[in-house]
Amino acid sequence: MTGRRRRFLPRERTSWLGAASGAAAVLVCGAALVLWPGSSGYRALAPDCARSELVVAGGTDVSLNNQRRQLIRDWNAGGNPHATLVEVAESTDSQHSQIKAMEESGGCGYDVLVMDNTWTAEFAAGGYLRPLDDIGRRSDFFPVALETGQWHGKQYAVPFNVDVGLLYRRDGVQAPENWSNLLDSGAALQLGDYEGLTVNALEAVWNDGGGRLLTGEEHPDQEKLRKKVFPALERMASHVREPRSARWPLAASRSYDEQKSMEAFLSGAPLMRNWPYAFSTLATEPGMRAGKRLRYAVAALPGTTVLGGQNLAVSKHSPHPDAALKLVEYLSGTDSQRLLFACGGFAPGRYSALGLSPEHHAAADVKVMTCSAAEQALKSGGGGSDGAESEEVELDEAQLTDLGKAVVQALDRAQPRPVTPHYSTFTGTFRGCVQKIFDRSGTDARTFAGAVGRSLDGRTASC
């Protein structure tokens, strides 16, 4: 690849969920601010329908060593229509509002959209996306991830990367057997006031009697919200208020996002719940290595986890829909997915990127490429990578295989968040209610059930 891979510290990273810390770029008067690949700054881009280049809009590239940006460079170096990456914001909430503003206005500023997988229903129902039913090799995608790009029987988006909750433990720390043990063990979670709180709270519900509530298109009735969901959140709150682990109080997680969780893990937290990208990021820290050996291990979370990740879609208003579809196929292709996994730390959406197939996809069958091999494969497949020398000791095949196995095991028991065109209303209401439960602010089961139930239908509510 052009340039050297550099060491990237966790404090320089923001997760795909991201803390709501301000946008890297904003929409102003119908224009976007663009990070041009290979540059160090942003400049204004007017939505020009007569432009010849493709515009890819998404959040800040948080893949290790900026592999998403590199894939755009490789696409451009391969003689394809020139593409520009627009990094509209760091936080998911800001990404959503800014991309939606362009699509809702009918603007032709974007061709390919990098979307949180919870946006599909809203964007498809709003008429912002082109169907992708004819995209090739759909059977190679993990089915549970592919389904997040569907709405009313049509495929509107395909996986770019998947995310599942993983358990990280320091050397000498025993893995908890279930979610309650995890809370008792002093784990660093993500309980700050952002999407991470919704994710962690849903996992608590699902692993404490909530079963398949608040997942998919079937929304629970008031009785189930009162009798199943609310009590599970109260029990989680009791762990937060009265931590069982004096070594690392769970209450500290109330200010954590993914980055702060990693900082806590580096500082001594025995366990951490985080996404797959944390595995590679932690490996860049000298304190987390003993020579080539890692001083931590990774596994699937005990029980059920949230299925996160980002999808690729083609804007309904793209002036170049055919070229945009080819770019989506390139970015979601096997070689690109291998590179994002081995070099960037993102879990792939395709079986083939982990050496699997729809017929043979057990975790024990995972076969991975190292970063160097993935770079060479992309180059051989027509990408623009030049295989530049790395300044880092890359993760070896055994380490990447451990990560791949953990991802596949977690995918087997992952569930999507609620599927609704009103997801942004739901998540804001839900996490506001969870905070009040944590704070003992007077919210009761009936109030909680009413507010959350209304939010799933897009009605403004609060606890």
Tab-separated table of C-alpha atoms in Angstrom:
chain	number	residue	atom	x	y	z
A	1	MET	CA	0.000	0.000	0.000
A	2	THR	CA	1.079	3.568	-0.532
A	3	GLY	CA	2.801	4.859	2.576
A	4	ARG	CA	3.828	2.930	5.670
A	5	ARG	CA	1.440	1.423	8.137
A	6	ARG	CA	1.775	3.320	11.365
A	7	ARG	CA	1.138	2.573	14.982
A	8	PHE	CA	-2.307	3.829	15.943
A	9	LEU	CA	-2.999	4.312	19.663
A	10	PRO	CA	-6.470	3.696	21.090
A	11	ARG	CA	-6.758	7.319	22.211
A	12	GLU	CA	-6.499	8.359	18.567
A	13	ARG	CA	-9.427	6.134	17.654
A	14	THR	CA	-13.176	6.593	17.861
A	15	SER	CA	-15.392	3.534	17.397
A	16	TRP	CA	-18.001	3.175	14.672
A	17	LEU	CA	-20.547	4.092	17.328
A	18	GLY	CA	-18.365	6.962	18.497
A	19	ALA	CA	-18.789	9.340	21.374
A	20	ALA	CA	-20.894	12.373	20.530
A	21	SER	CA	-17.837	14.581	20.508
A	22	GLY	CA	-18.503	16.781	17.516
A	23	ALA	CA	-18.349	16.308	13.783
A	24	ALA	CA	-15.257	15.934	11.695
A	25	ALA	CA	-17.235	17.574	8.934
A	26	VAL	CA	-20.674	19.135	8.608
A	27	LEU	CA	-23.298	19.854	6.015
A	28	VAL	CA	-23.599	23.599	5.573
A	29	CYS	CA	-26.006	25.207	3.118
A	30	GLY	CA	-26.325	22.053	1.055
A	31	ALA	CA	-22.577	21.415	0.859
A	32	ALA	CA	-20.364	18.820	2.518
A	33	LEU	CA	-16.865	19.045	3.872
A	34	VAL	CA	-14.643	16.422	2.329
A	35	LEU	CA	-11.515	14.612	3.424
A	36	TRP	CA	-9.775	13.947	0.151
A	37	PRO	CA	-7.852	10.659	0.149
A	38	GLY	CA	-4.192	11.346	0.747
A	39	SER	CA	-4.775	14.844	2.094
A	40	SER	CA	-4.605	16.205	5.608
A	41	GLY	CA	-7.530	18.608	5.496
A	42	TYR	CA	-11.123	19.216	4.447
A	43	ARG	CA	-12.567	21.497	1.800
A	44	ALA	CA	-16.088	22.277	0.677
A	45	LEU	CA	-17.802	20.067	-1.882
A	46	ALA	CA	-20.979	21.307	-3.530
A	47	PRO	CA	-23.451	18.584	-4.560
A	48	ASP	CA	-22.813	18.770	-8.315
A	49	CYS	CA	-25.089	16.472	-10.313
A	50	ALA	CA	-22.899	16.875	-13.394
A	51	ARG	CA	-19.750	15.660	-11.655
A	52	SER	CA	-17.872	12.741	-13.155
A	53	GLU	CA	-16.467	11.313	-9.919
A	54	LEU	CA	-18.132	9.103	-7.319
A	55	VAL	CA	-18.681	10.345	-3.776
A	56	VAL	CA	-18.710	7.911	-0.836
A	57	ALA	CA	-20.287	9.321	2.346
A	58	GLY	CA	-19.793	7.835	5.795
A	59	GLY	CA	-18.298	8.407	9.208
A	60	THR	CA	-14.690	8.977	10.152
A	61	ASP	CA	-12.469	6.086	9.074
A	62	VAL	CA	-11.610	4.353	12.346
A	63	SER	CA	-10.140	1.207	10.822
A	64	LEU	CA	-6.586	0.592	11.983
A	65	ASN	CA	-4.181	2.452	9.671
A	66	ASN	CA	-7.121	3.952	7.766
A	67	GLN	CA	-7.745	0.937	5.566
A	68	ARG	CA	-11.070	2.281	4.317
A	69	ARG	CA	-9.334	5.297	2.865
A	70	GLN	CA	-6.754	2.951	1.385
A	71	LEU	CA	-9.441	0.901	-0.352
A	72	ILE	CA	-10.691	4.066	-2.041
A	73	ARG	CA	-7.135	4.819	-3.186
A	74	ASP	CA	-6.801	1.264	-4.498
A	75	TRP	CA	-10.082	1.598	-6.403
A	76	ASN	CA	-8.867	4.821	-7.966
A	77	ALA	CA	-5.501	3.278	-8.889
A	78	GLY	CA	-7.270	0.446	-10.712
A	79	GLY	CA	-8.505	2.613	-13.583
A	80	ASN	CA	-12.041	2.958	-12.207
A	81	PRO	CA	-14.173	6.117	-12.090
A	82	HIS	CA	-12.492	8.340	-9.519
A	83	ALA	CA	-14.026	8.156	-6.034
A	84	THR	CA	-13.789	10.596	-3.138
A	85	LEU	CA	-14.418	9.662	0.491
A	86	VAL	CA	-16.556	12.128	2.440
A	87	GLU	CA	-16.135	11.599	6.188
A	88	VAL	CA	-19.127	13.526	7.460
A	89	ALA	CA	-18.792	12.978	11.221
A	90	GLU	CA	-17.315	10.902	14.028
A	91	SER	CA	-20.477	10.069	15.961
A	92	THR	CA	-23.202	7.836	14.574
A	93	ASP	CA	-25.899	10.342	15.524
A	94	SER	CA	-24.187	13.108	13.542
A	95	GLN	CA	-23.530	10.801	10.591
A	96	HIS	CA	-27.194	9.865	10.504
A	97	SER	CA	-28.531	13.410	10.623
A	98	GLN	CA	-26.115	14.752	8.020
A	99	ILE	CA	-26.483	11.951	5.485
A	100	LYS	CA	-30.254	11.954	5.960
A	101	ALA	CA	-30.358	15.703	5.353
A	102	MET	CA	-28.734	15.267	1.947
A	103	GLU	CA	-30.998	12.369	0.952
A	104	GLU	CA	-34.175	13.925	2.324
A	105	SER	CA	-33.543	17.082	0.297
A	106	GLY	CA	-33.147	15.048	-2.900
A	107	GLY	CA	-29.556	16.228	-3.213
A	108	CYS	CA	-27.256	14.358	-5.572
A	109	GLY	CA	-24.137	14.931	-3.477
A	110	TYR	CA	-23.574	11.262	-2.599
A	111	ASP	CA	-23.395	8.042	-4.596
A	112	VAL	CA	-22.414	5.369	-2.063
A	113	LEU	CA	-23.585	5.549	1.545
A	114	VAL	CA	-21.760	3.905	4.463
A	115	MET	CA	-24.625	3.406	6.905
A	116	ASP	CA	-25.090	2.007	10.382
A	117	ASN	CA	-27.038	-1.177	9.914
A	118	THR	CA	-29.974	0.232	11.941
A	119	TRP	CA	-30.672	2.861	9.267
A	120	THR	CA	-31.884	0.535	6.515
A	121	ALA	CA	-35.567	0.584	7.413
A	122	GLU	CA	-35.703	4.372	7.726
A	123	PHE	CA	-33.718	5.120	4.573
A	124	ALA	CA	-35.476	2.481	2.474
A	125	ALA	CA	-38.931	3.566	3.682
A	126	GLY	CA	-37.986	7.170	2.926
A	127	GLY	CA	-37.096	6.344	-0.664
A	128	TYR	CA	-33.429	7.269	-0.274
A	129	LEU	CA	-31.896	4.000	-1.528
A	130	ARG	CA	-31.725	2.004	-4.762
A	131	PRO	CA	-32.526	-1.721	-4.443
A	132	LEU	CA	-29.482	-4.001	-4.697
A	133	ASP	CA	-31.312	-7.267	-5.387
A	134	ASP	CA	-29.074	-7.991	-8.395
A	135	ILE	CA	-25.795	-7.631	-6.534
A	136	GLY	CA	-23.588	-10.668	-7.030
A	137	ARG	CA	-22.564	-13.422	-4.608
A	138	ARG	CA	-25.185	-12.621	-1.990
A	139	SER	CA	-25.001	-16.148	-0.578
A	140	ASP	CA	-21.393	-15.475	0.491
A	141	PHE	CA	-22.501	-12.891	3.066
A	142	PHE	CA	-23.238	-14.003	6.614
A	143	PRO	CA	-27.057	-14.282	6.480
A	144	VAL	CA	-27.653	-12.469	9.766
A	145	ALA	CA	-25.590	-9.520	8.486
A	146	LEU	CA	-27.183	-9.533	5.019
A	147	GLU	CA	-30.640	-9.339	6.588
A	148	THR	CA	-29.823	-5.972	8.163
A	149	GLY	CA	-29.778	-4.522	4.629
A	150	GLN	CA	-33.295	-5.742	3.802
A	151	TRP	CA	-36.618	-3.988	4.090
A	152	HIS	CA	-39.986	-5.413	3.052
A	153	GLY	CA	-38.421	-8.211	1.036
A	154	LYS	CA	-35.922	-6.108	-0.919
A	155	GLN	CA	-32.150	-5.814	-0.520
A	156	TYR	CA	-31.170	-2.157	-0.098
A	157	ALA	CA	-27.709	-2.526	1.449
A	158	VAL	CA	-24.949	-5.112	1.896
A	159	PRO	CA	-22.454	-5.562	4.742
A	160	PHE	CA	-19.247	-3.517	4.712
A	161	ASN	CA	-18.141	-4.790	8.108
A	162	VAL	CA	-19.956	-6.629	10.875
A	163	ASP	CA	-19.707	-5.953	14.575
A	164	VAL	CA	-20.460	-8.276	17.458
A	165	GLY	CA	-19.736	-7.923	21.136
A	166	LEU	CA	-16.560	-9.707	22.165
A	167	LEU	CA	-15.040	-10.424	25.584
A	168	TYR	CA	-11.465	-9.295	26.218
A	169	ARG	CA	-9.638	-10.604	29.277
A	170	ARG	CA	-6.199	-9.956	30.632
A	171	ASP	CA	-3.704	-12.745	31.255
A	172	GLY	CA	-4.627	-14.753	34.326
A	173	VAL	CA	-8.261	-13.597	34.425
A	174	GLN	CA	-10.929	-16.279	34.169
A	175	ALA	CA	-13.685	-15.814	31.601
A	176	PRO	CA	-17.156	-15.366	33.143
A	177	GLU	CA	-19.719	-18.066	32.401
A	178	ASN	CA	-22.694	-15.761	31.834
A	179	TRP	CA	-23.707	-12.113	31.617
A	180	SER	CA	-24.399	-11.778	35.344
A	181	ASN	CA	-20.916	-13.089	36.125
A	182	LEU	CA	-19.547	-10.574	33.626
A	183	LEU	CA	-21.191	-7.726	35.522
A	184	ASP	CA	-19.889	-9.151	38.809
A	185	SER	CA	-16.332	-9.393	37.512
A	186	GLY	CA	-15.517	-5.729	37.064
A	187	ALA	CA	-15.803	-5.543	33.286
A	188	ALA	CA	-15.373	-2.262	31.409
A	189	LEU	CA	-18.592	-1.697	29.416
A	190	GLN	CA	-19.929	1.179	27.325
A	191	LEU	CA	-22.583	2.933	29.389
A	192	GLY	CA	-22.032	6.546	28.356
A	193	ASP	CA	-24.896	8.619	26.951
A	194	TYR	CA	-24.673	7.493	23.322
A	195	GLU	CA	-25.579	4.465	21.203
A	196	GLY	CA	-23.233	2.262	23.216
A	197	LEU	CA	-25.613	2.465	26.174
A	198	THR	CA	-28.456	1.155	24.010
A	199	VAL	CA	-26.264	-1.725	22.819
A	200	ASN	CA	-25.032	-2.735	26.285
A	201	ALA	CA	-28.500	-2.404	27.823
A	202	LEU	CA	-30.070	-4.563	25.103
A	203	GLU	CA	-27.454	-7.233	25.738
A	204	ALA	CA	-28.289	-7.111	29.430
A	205	VAL	CA	-31.997	-7.549	28.649
A	206	TRP	CA	-31.462	-10.422	26.228
A	207	ASN	CA	-29.213	-12.261	28.679
A	208	ASP	CA	-31.513	-11.798	31.663
A	209	GLY	CA	-34.874	-13.177	30.633
A	210	GLY	CA	-35.525	-10.791	27.749
A	211	GLY	CA	-35.071	-13.466	25.118
A	212	ARG	CA	-35.906	-12.090	21.686
A	213	LEU	CA	-37.556	-8.897	22.909
A	214	LEU	CA	-36.571	-5.572	21.342
A	215	THR	CA	-34.939	-7.214	18.350
A	216	GLY	CA	-36.060	-7.365	14.733
A	217	GLU	CA	-39.428	-6.198	13.416
A	218	GLU	CA	-41.637	-7.760	16.116
A	219	HIS	CA	-42.014	-5.176	18.848
A	220	PRO	CA	-43.011	-6.232	22.386
A	221	ASP	CA	-46.314	-5.235	23.900
A	222	GLN	CA	-46.672	-3.184	27.073
A	223	GLU	CA	-46.923	-6.221	29.334
A	224	LYS	CA	-43.639	-7.715	28.104
A	225	LEU	CA	-41.891	-4.362	28.408
A	226	ARG	CA	-43.145	-4.084	32.003
A	227	LYS	CA	-42.553	-7.659	33.127
A	228	LYS	CA	-39.453	-8.695	31.171
A	229	VAL	CA	-37.465	-5.701	29.958
A	230	PHE	CA	-37.808	-3.288	32.881
A	231	PRO	CA	-36.832	-5.848	35.600
A	232	ALA	CA	-33.756	-6.902	33.603
A	233	LEU	CA	-32.626	-3.274	33.400
A	234	GLU	CA	-33.236	-2.807	37.119
A	235	ARG	CA	-31.020	-5.791	37.866
A	236	MET	CA	-28.314	-4.351	35.606
A	237	ALA	CA	-28.650	-1.049	37.445
A	238	SER	CA	-28.114	-2.798	40.772
A	239	HIS	CA	-24.758	-4.069	39.503
A	240	VAL	CA	-23.822	-0.539	38.432
A	241	ARG	CA	-24.879	1.072	41.723
A	242	GLU	CA	-23.500	-1.677	43.976
A	243	PRO	CA	-20.509	-3.157	42.159
A	244	ARG	CA	-19.392	-6.602	43.266
A	245	SER	CA	-15.809	-5.991	42.150
A	246	ALA	CA	-13.776	-3.614	44.278
A	247	ARG	CA	-10.911	-3.957	41.797
A	248	TRP	CA	-12.738	-2.171	39.004
A	249	PRO	CA	-16.178	-0.759	39.875
A	250	LEU	CA	-18.701	-1.168	37.079
A	251	ALA	CA	-20.052	2.298	37.883
A	252	ALA	CA	-17.021	3.806	36.131
A	253	SER	CA	-18.394	2.481	32.849
A	254	ARG	CA	-21.175	5.075	32.976
A	255	SER	CA	-18.760	7.532	31.388
A	256	TYR	CA	-17.206	5.065	28.932
A	257	ASP	CA	-17.404	4.743	25.192
A	258	GLU	CA	-15.333	2.185	23.255
A	259	GLN	CA	-12.145	4.227	23.471
A	260	LYS	CA	-12.451	4.887	27.204
A	261	SER	CA	-13.184	1.208	27.784
A	262	MET	CA	-9.903	0.347	26.090
A	263	GLU	CA	-8.075	2.915	28.193
A	264	ALA	CA	-9.580	1.306	31.319
A	265	PHE	CA	-8.517	-2.134	30.111
A	266	LEU	CA	-4.998	-0.847	29.523
A	267	SER	CA	-5.043	0.609	33.045
A	268	GLY	CA	-5.956	-2.662	34.721
A	269	ALA	CA	-9.619	-3.529	34.210
A	270	PRO	CA	-9.647	-7.342	34.191
A	271	LEU	CA	-12.331	-7.703	31.517
A	272	MET	CA	-13.785	-5.611	28.726
A	273	ARG	CA	-16.757	-5.851	26.407
A	274	ASN	CA	-15.881	-4.319	23.043
A	275	TRP	CA	-16.033	-4.793	19.267
A	276	PRO	CA	-13.626	-6.772	17.047
A	277	TYR	CA	-11.537	-3.720	16.065
A	278	ALA	CA	-10.273	-3.451	19.664
A	279	PHE	CA	-8.231	-6.634	19.180
A	280	SER	CA	-5.867	-5.089	16.637
A	281	THR	CA	-5.817	-1.712	18.359
A	282	LEU	CA	-4.741	-3.214	21.684
A	283	ALA	CA	-1.984	-5.122	19.920
A	284	THR	CA	-0.302	-1.816	19.033
A	285	GLU	CA	0.271	-1.081	22.732
A	286	PRO	CA	3.654	-2.302	24.082
A	287	GLY	CA	2.083	-3.099	27.452
A	288	MET	CA	-0.271	-5.544	25.786
A	289	ARG	CA	2.531	-7.601	24.228
A	290	ALA	CA	5.343	-9.810	25.483
A	291	GLY	CA	7.447	-9.974	22.361
A	292	LYS	CA	5.071	-11.353	19.752
A	293	ARG	CA	2.743	-12.867	22.367
A	294	LEU	CA	-0.389	-10.930	23.300
A	295	ARG	CA	-1.089	-10.370	26.992
A	296	TYR	CA	-4.835	-10.664	26.510
A	297	ALA	CA	-7.286	-13.068	24.952
A	298	VAL	CA	-10.523	-12.647	23.024
A	299	ALA	CA	-13.691	-14.741	22.878
A	300	ALA	CA	-17.357	-14.355	22.069
A	301	LEU	CA	-19.363	-12.663	24.813
A	302	PRO	CA	-21.217	-15.095	27.052
A	303	GLY	CA	-24.770	-15.331	25.756
A	304	THR	CA	-26.441	-13.108	23.172
A	305	THR	CA	-24.820	-10.038	21.650
A	306	VAL	CA	-25.968	-7.114	19.530
A	307	LEU	CA	-25.308	-7.436	15.811
A	308	GLY	CA	-23.697	-4.157	14.848
A	309	GLY	CA	-21.792	-3.058	11.808
A	310	GLN	CA	-22.008	-0.852	8.770
A	311	ASN	CA	-23.607	-1.447	5.401
A	312	LEU	CA	-23.044	-0.093	1.908
A	313	ALA	CA	-25.914	1.308	-0.135
A	314	VAL	CA	-26.412	3.292	-3.347
A	315	SER	CA	-28.201	6.623	-3.017
A	316	LYS	CA	-31.473	6.905	-4.945
A	317	HIS	CA	-30.275	10.314	-6.133
A	318	SER	CA	-26.846	9.184	-7.381
A	319	PRO	CA	-26.074	10.505	-10.869
A	320	HIS	CA	-23.892	7.409	-11.440
A	321	PRO	CA	-25.849	4.420	-10.094
A	322	ASP	CA	-24.138	1.771	-12.235
A	323	ALA	CA	-20.628	2.879	-11.283
A	324	ALA	CA	-21.746	3.240	-7.656
A	325	LEU	CA	-22.956	-0.376	-7.666
A	326	LYS	CA	-19.571	-1.544	-8.973
A	327	LEU	CA	-17.843	0.387	-6.186
A	328	VAL	CA	-20.143	-1.254	-3.613
A	329	GLU	CA	-19.258	-4.660	-5.057
A	330	TYR	CA	-15.562	-3.798	-4.841
A	331	LEU	CA	-15.689	-2.539	-1.254
A	332	SER	CA	-17.750	-5.518	-0.110
A	333	GLY	CA	-15.743	-8.060	-2.123
A	334	THR	CA	-13.652	-10.835	-0.621
A	335	ASP	CA	-10.244	-9.217	-1.187
A	336	SER	CA	-11.377	-5.889	0.272
A	337	GLN	CA	-12.985	-7.621	3.242
A	338	ARG	CA	-9.810	-9.628	3.920
A	339	LEU	CA	-7.791	-6.425	3.929
A	340	LEU	CA	-10.170	-4.647	6.308
A	341	PHE	CA	-9.960	-7.625	8.685
A	342	ALA	CA	-6.242	-8.452	8.619
A	343	CYS	CA	-4.897	-4.896	8.315
A	344	GLY	CA	-7.741	-2.743	9.629
A	345	GLY	CA	-9.255	-4.802	12.443
A	346	PHE	CA	-12.821	-4.817	11.069
A	347	ALA	CA	-14.736	-8.104	11.038
A	348	PRO	CA	-15.769	-9.036	7.489
A	349	GLY	CA	-19.301	-9.564	6.254
A	350	ARG	CA	-18.399	-12.443	3.912
A	351	TYR	CA	-17.751	-16.095	4.652
A	352	SER	CA	-14.940	-16.215	2.083
A	353	ALA	CA	-12.943	-13.490	3.821
A	354	LEU	CA	-12.482	-15.916	6.728
A	355	GLY	CA	-11.863	-18.952	4.545
A	356	LEU	CA	-15.426	-20.198	5.026
A	357	SER	CA	-18.386	-20.898	2.754
A	358	PRO	CA	-22.166	-21.145	3.172
A	359	GLU	CA	-21.743	-24.924	3.391
A	360	HIS	CA	-18.751	-24.951	5.761
A	361	HIS	CA	-18.851	-22.089	8.226
A	362	ALA	CA	-18.022	-23.505	11.655
A	363	ALA	CA	-15.680	-21.416	13.789
A	364	ALA	CA	-13.195	-24.303	13.794
A	365	ASP	CA	-12.888	-23.966	9.995
A	366	VAL	CA	-11.740	-20.329	10.011
A	367	LYS	CA	-8.687	-19.709	7.822
A	368	VAL	CA	-7.283	-16.219	7.596
A	369	MET	CA	-4.638	-14.247	5.740
A	370	THR	CA	-2.089	-12.025	7.444
A	371	CYS	CA	-2.038	-8.354	6.541
A	372	SER	CA	0.844	-8.805	4.100
A	373	ALA	CA	-0.913	-11.702	2.362
A	374	ALA	CA	-4.190	-9.763	2.182
A	375	GLU	CA	-2.388	-6.824	0.599
A	376	GLN	CA	-0.838	-9.098	-1.990
A	377	ALA	CA	-4.189	-10.745	-2.738
A	378	LEU	CA	-5.790	-7.359	-3.352
A	379	LYS	CA	-2.934	-6.358	-5.625
A	380	SER	CA	-3.235	-9.612	-7.584
A	381	GLY	CA	-6.964	-9.052	-7.914
A	382	GLY	CA	-6.511	-5.733	-9.655
A	383	GLY	CA	-6.319	-3.308	-6.728
A	384	GLY	CA	-3.753	-0.542	-6.524
A	385	SER	CA	-1.837	-1.715	-3.457
A	386	ASP	CA	1.918	-1.599	-3.828
A	387	GLY	CA	2.712	-3.761	-0.777
A	388	ALA	CA	4.736	-1.105	1.047
A	389	GLU	CA	6.913	-2.203	3.934
A	390	SER	CA	5.323	-2.154	7.382
A	391	GLU	CA	6.929	-0.502	10.382
A	392	GLU	CA	4.912	-2.709	12.725
A	393	VAL	CA	5.017	-6.336	13.748
A	394	GLU	CA	1.719	-7.481	12.274
A	395	LEU	CA	-0.624	-9.952	13.913
A	396	ASP	CA	0.259	-13.479	12.939
A	397	GLU	CA	-2.037	-16.102	11.474
A	398	ALA	CA	-2.764	-17.766	14.828
A	399	GLN	CA	-3.747	-14.464	16.469
A	400	LEU	CA	-6.000	-13.443	13.591
A	401	THR	CA	-7.514	-16.927	13.589
A	402	ASP	CA	-8.423	-16.546	17.278
A	403	LEU	CA	-10.176	-13.276	16.436
A	404	GLY	CA	-11.944	-14.789	13.443
A	405	LYS	CA	-13.204	-17.732	15.503
A	406	ALA	CA	-14.521	-15.409	18.209
A	407	VAL	CA	-16.381	-13.350	15.599
A	408	VAL	CA	-17.980	-16.421	13.991
A	409	GLN	CA	-19.034	-17.816	17.385
A	410	ALA	CA	-20.565	-14.470	18.358
A	411	LEU	CA	-22.375	-14.166	15.017
A	412	ASP	CA	-24.086	-17.486	15.716
A	413	ARG	CA	-25.892	-15.885	18.653
A	414	ALA	CA	-26.096	-12.241	17.574
A	415	GLN	CA	-29.381	-10.368	17.231
A	416	PRO	CA	-30.198	-7.079	15.508
A	417	ARG	CA	-31.476	-4.071	17.359
A	418	PRO	CA	-35.158	-3.162	16.771
A	419	VAL	CA	-35.919	-2.832	13.064
A	420	THR	CA	-38.035	0.271	12.596
A	421	PRO	CA	-38.018	3.401	10.422
A	422	HIS	CA	-38.081	5.247	13.754
A	423	TYR	CA	-34.937	3.765	15.230
A	424	SER	CA	-33.409	7.142	16.125
A	425	THR	CA	-36.520	7.962	18.183
A	426	PHE	CA	-36.379	4.585	19.890
A	427	THR	CA	-32.703	4.669	20.839
A	428	GLY	CA	-32.888	8.197	22.239
A	429	THR	CA	-35.918	7.299	24.346
A	430	PHE	CA	-34.586	3.916	25.443
A	431	ARG	CA	-31.207	5.078	26.658
A	432	GLY	CA	-32.784	8.078	28.390
A	433	CYS	CA	-34.999	5.686	30.311
A	434	VAL	CA	-32.058	3.419	31.142
A	435	GLN	CA	-30.162	6.364	32.596
A	436	LYS	CA	-33.126	7.189	34.846
A	437	ILE	CA	-33.268	3.580	35.999
A	438	PHE	CA	-29.562	3.762	36.821
A	439	ASP	CA	-30.110	7.032	38.702
A	440	ARG	CA	-33.261	5.909	40.544
A	441	SER	CA	-35.001	8.950	39.142
A	442	GLY	CA	-38.519	7.704	39.764
A	443	THR	CA	-39.170	5.817	36.541
A	444	ASP	CA	-41.510	2.881	37.078
A	445	ALA	CA	-42.282	-0.115	34.888
A	446	ARG	CA	-45.505	1.343	33.477
A	447	THR	CA	-43.919	4.653	32.518
A	448	PHE	CA	-40.979	2.849	30.964
A	449	ALA	CA	-43.199	0.523	28.935
A	450	GLY	CA	-45.339	3.370	27.667
A	451	ALA	CA	-42.402	5.521	26.600
A	452	VAL	CA	-40.456	2.742	24.866
A	453	GLY	CA	-43.576	1.368	23.183
A	454	ARG	CA	-44.461	4.772	21.741
A	455	SER	CA	-40.902	5.399	20.575
A	456	LEU	CA	-40.915	2.254	18.413
A	457	ASP	CA	-43.797	3.826	16.474
A	458	GLY	CA	-41.946	7.112	16.113
A	459	ARG	CA	-43.904	8.996	18.747
A	460	THR	CA	-41.902	11.284	21.005
A	461	ALA	CA	-41.829	10.000	24.551
A	462	SER	CA	-39.686	9.988	27.660
A	463	CYS	CA	-39.481	8.371	31.066
